mmCIF file of C-alpha atoms in Angstrom:
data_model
loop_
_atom_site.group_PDB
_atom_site.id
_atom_site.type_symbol
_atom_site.label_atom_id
_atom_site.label_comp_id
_atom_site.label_asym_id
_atom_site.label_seq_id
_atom_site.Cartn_x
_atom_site.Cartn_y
_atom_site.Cartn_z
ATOM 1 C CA UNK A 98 0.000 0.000 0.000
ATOM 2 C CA UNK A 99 1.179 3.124 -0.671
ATOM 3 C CA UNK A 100 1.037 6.552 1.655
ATOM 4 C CA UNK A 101 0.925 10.171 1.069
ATOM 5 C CA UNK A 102 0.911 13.133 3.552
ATOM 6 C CA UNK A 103 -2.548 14.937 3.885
ATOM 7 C CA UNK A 104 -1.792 18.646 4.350
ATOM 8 C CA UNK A 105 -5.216 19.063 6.122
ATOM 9 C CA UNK A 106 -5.360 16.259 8.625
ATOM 10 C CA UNK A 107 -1.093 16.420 9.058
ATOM 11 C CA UNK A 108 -1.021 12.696 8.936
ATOM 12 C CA UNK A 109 -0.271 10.345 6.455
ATOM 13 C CA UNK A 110 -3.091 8.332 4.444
ATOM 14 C CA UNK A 111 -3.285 5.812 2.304
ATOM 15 C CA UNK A 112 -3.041 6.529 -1.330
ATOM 16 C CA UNK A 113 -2.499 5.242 -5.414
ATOM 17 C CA UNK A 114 0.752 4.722 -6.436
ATOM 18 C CA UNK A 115 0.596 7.445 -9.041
ATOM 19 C CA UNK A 116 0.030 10.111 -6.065
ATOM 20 C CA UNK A 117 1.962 9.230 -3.688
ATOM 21 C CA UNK A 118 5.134 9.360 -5.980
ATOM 22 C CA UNK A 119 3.960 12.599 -7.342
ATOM 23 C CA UNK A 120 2.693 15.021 -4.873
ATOM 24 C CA UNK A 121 0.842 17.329 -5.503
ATOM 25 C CA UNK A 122 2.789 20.617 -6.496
ATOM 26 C CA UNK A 123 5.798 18.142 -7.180
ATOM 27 C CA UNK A 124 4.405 16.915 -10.638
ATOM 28 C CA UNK A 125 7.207 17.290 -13.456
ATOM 29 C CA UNK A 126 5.951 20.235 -15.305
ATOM 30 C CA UNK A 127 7.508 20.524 -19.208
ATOM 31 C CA UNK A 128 7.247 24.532 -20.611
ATOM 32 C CA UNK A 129 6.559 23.974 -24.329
ATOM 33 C CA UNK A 130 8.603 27.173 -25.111
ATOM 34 C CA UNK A 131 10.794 28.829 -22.993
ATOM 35 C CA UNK A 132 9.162 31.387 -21.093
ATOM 36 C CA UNK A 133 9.436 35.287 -22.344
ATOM 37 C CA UNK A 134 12.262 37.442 -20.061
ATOM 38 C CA UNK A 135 11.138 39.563 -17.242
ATOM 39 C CA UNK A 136 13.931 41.874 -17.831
ATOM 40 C CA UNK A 137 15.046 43.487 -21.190
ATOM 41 C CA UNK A 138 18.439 43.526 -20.203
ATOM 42 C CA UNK A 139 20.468 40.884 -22.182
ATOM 43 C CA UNK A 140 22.090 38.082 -20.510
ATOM 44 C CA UNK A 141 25.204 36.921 -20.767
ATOM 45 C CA UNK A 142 26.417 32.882 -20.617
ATOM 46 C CA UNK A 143 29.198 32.658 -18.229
ATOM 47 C CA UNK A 144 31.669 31.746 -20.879
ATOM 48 C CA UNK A 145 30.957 35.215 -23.257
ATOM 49 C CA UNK A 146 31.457 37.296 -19.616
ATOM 50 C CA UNK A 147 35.008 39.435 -19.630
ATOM 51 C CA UNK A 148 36.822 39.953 -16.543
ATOM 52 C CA UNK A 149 34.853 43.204 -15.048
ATOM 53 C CA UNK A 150 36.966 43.015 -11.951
ATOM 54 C CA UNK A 151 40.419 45.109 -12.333
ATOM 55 C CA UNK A 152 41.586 44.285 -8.697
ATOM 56 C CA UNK A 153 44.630 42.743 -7.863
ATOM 57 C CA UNK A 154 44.030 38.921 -7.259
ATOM 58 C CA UNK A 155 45.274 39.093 -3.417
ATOM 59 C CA UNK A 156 44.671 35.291 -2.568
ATOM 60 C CA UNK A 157 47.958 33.880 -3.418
ATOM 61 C CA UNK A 158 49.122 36.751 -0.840
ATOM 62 C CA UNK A 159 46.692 35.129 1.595
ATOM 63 C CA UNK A 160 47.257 31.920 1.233
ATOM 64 C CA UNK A 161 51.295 32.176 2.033
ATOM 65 C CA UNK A 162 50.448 34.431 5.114
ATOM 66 C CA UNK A 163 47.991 32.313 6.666
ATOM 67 C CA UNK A 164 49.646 29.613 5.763
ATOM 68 C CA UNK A 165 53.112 30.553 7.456
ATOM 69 C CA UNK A 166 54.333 28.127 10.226
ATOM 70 C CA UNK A 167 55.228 30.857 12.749
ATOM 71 C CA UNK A 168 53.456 29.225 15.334
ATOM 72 C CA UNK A 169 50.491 31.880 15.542
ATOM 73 C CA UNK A 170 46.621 31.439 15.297
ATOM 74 C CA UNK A 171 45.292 31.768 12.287
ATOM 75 C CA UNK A 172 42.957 34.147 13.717
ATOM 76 C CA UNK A 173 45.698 36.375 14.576
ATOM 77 C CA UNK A 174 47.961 36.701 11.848
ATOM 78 C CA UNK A 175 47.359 39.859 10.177
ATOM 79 C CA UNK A 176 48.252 41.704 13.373
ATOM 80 C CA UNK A 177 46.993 44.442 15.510
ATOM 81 C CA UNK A 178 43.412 44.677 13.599
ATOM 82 C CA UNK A 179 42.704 41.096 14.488
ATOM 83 C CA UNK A 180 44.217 41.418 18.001
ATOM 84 C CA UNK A 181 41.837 44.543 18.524
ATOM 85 C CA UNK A 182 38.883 42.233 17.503
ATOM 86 C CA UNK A 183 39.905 39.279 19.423
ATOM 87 C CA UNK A 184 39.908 41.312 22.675
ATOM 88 C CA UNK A 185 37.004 43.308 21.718
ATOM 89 C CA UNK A 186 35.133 39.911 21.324
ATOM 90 C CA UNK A 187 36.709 38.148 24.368
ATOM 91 C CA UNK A 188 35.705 41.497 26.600
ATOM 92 C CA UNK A 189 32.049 41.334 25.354
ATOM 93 C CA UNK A 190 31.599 37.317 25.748
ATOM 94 C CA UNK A 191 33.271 37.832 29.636
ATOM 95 C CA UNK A 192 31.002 41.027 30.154
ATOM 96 C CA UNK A 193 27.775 39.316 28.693
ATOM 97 C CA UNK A 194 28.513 35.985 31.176
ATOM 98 C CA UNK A 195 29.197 38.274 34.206
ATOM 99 C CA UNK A 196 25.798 40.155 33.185
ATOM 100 C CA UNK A 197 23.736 36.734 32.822
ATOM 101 C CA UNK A 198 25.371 35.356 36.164
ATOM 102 C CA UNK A 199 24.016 38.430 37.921
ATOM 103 C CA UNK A 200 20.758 38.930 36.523
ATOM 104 C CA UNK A 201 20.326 35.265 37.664
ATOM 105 C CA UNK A 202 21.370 35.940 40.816
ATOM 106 C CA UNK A 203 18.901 39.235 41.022
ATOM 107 C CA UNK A 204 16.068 36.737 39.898
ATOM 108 C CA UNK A 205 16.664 34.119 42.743
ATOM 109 C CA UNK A 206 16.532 36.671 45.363
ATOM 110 C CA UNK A 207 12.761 36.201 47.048
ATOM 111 C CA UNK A 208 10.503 39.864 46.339
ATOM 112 C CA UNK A 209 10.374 41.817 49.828
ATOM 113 C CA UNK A 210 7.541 43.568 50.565
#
């Protein structure tokens, strides 16, 4: 026997073969022509696009620093920027614990009236 989800009743019920291999809204669909464009902008195949970008290629660059064996974190290789972040971040996550710790001690402490 074969089984198909109802969308109504959220459980699964028994079915034909034909729909419970194609679902409804999953049934193969074949356009007889390709559909007209939205846009009137031309497209262009990713083989006829030039090179728009004029930048220097920097990964090469990237790939020897970061790959370096100096012996420090990847995370901390391109110097004082990603030191400033690091601490920024590691300030913050300490802060926010030290906040929830004490907002969960406020909460535990019985109301006086």
């Amino acid at each position: 026997m074969y089984y198909k989800f109802n969308g109504f009743t959220q459980k699964l019920v028994g079915a034909a073969a034909e729909e419970a291999y194609n679902p409804q809204g999953l049934r193969p669909f074949a356009y007889p022509e390709a559909p007209a464009p939205i846009f009137a902008t031309p497209t262009r195949l990713p083989s006829e696009a030039g090179s728009e970008y004029l930048g220097k290629n920097r990964v090469p660059e990237l790939q020897k620093l970061f790959q370096k064996p100096d012996g420090i974190p990847v995370h901390l290789k391109r110097g004082f920027p990603d030191k400033l972040l690091y601490r920024t971040t590691m300030a913050l996550t300490v802060g926010g614990a030290i906040y929830c710790l004490i907002a969960i001690y406020i909460a535990s402490q019985p109301k006086k009236n």
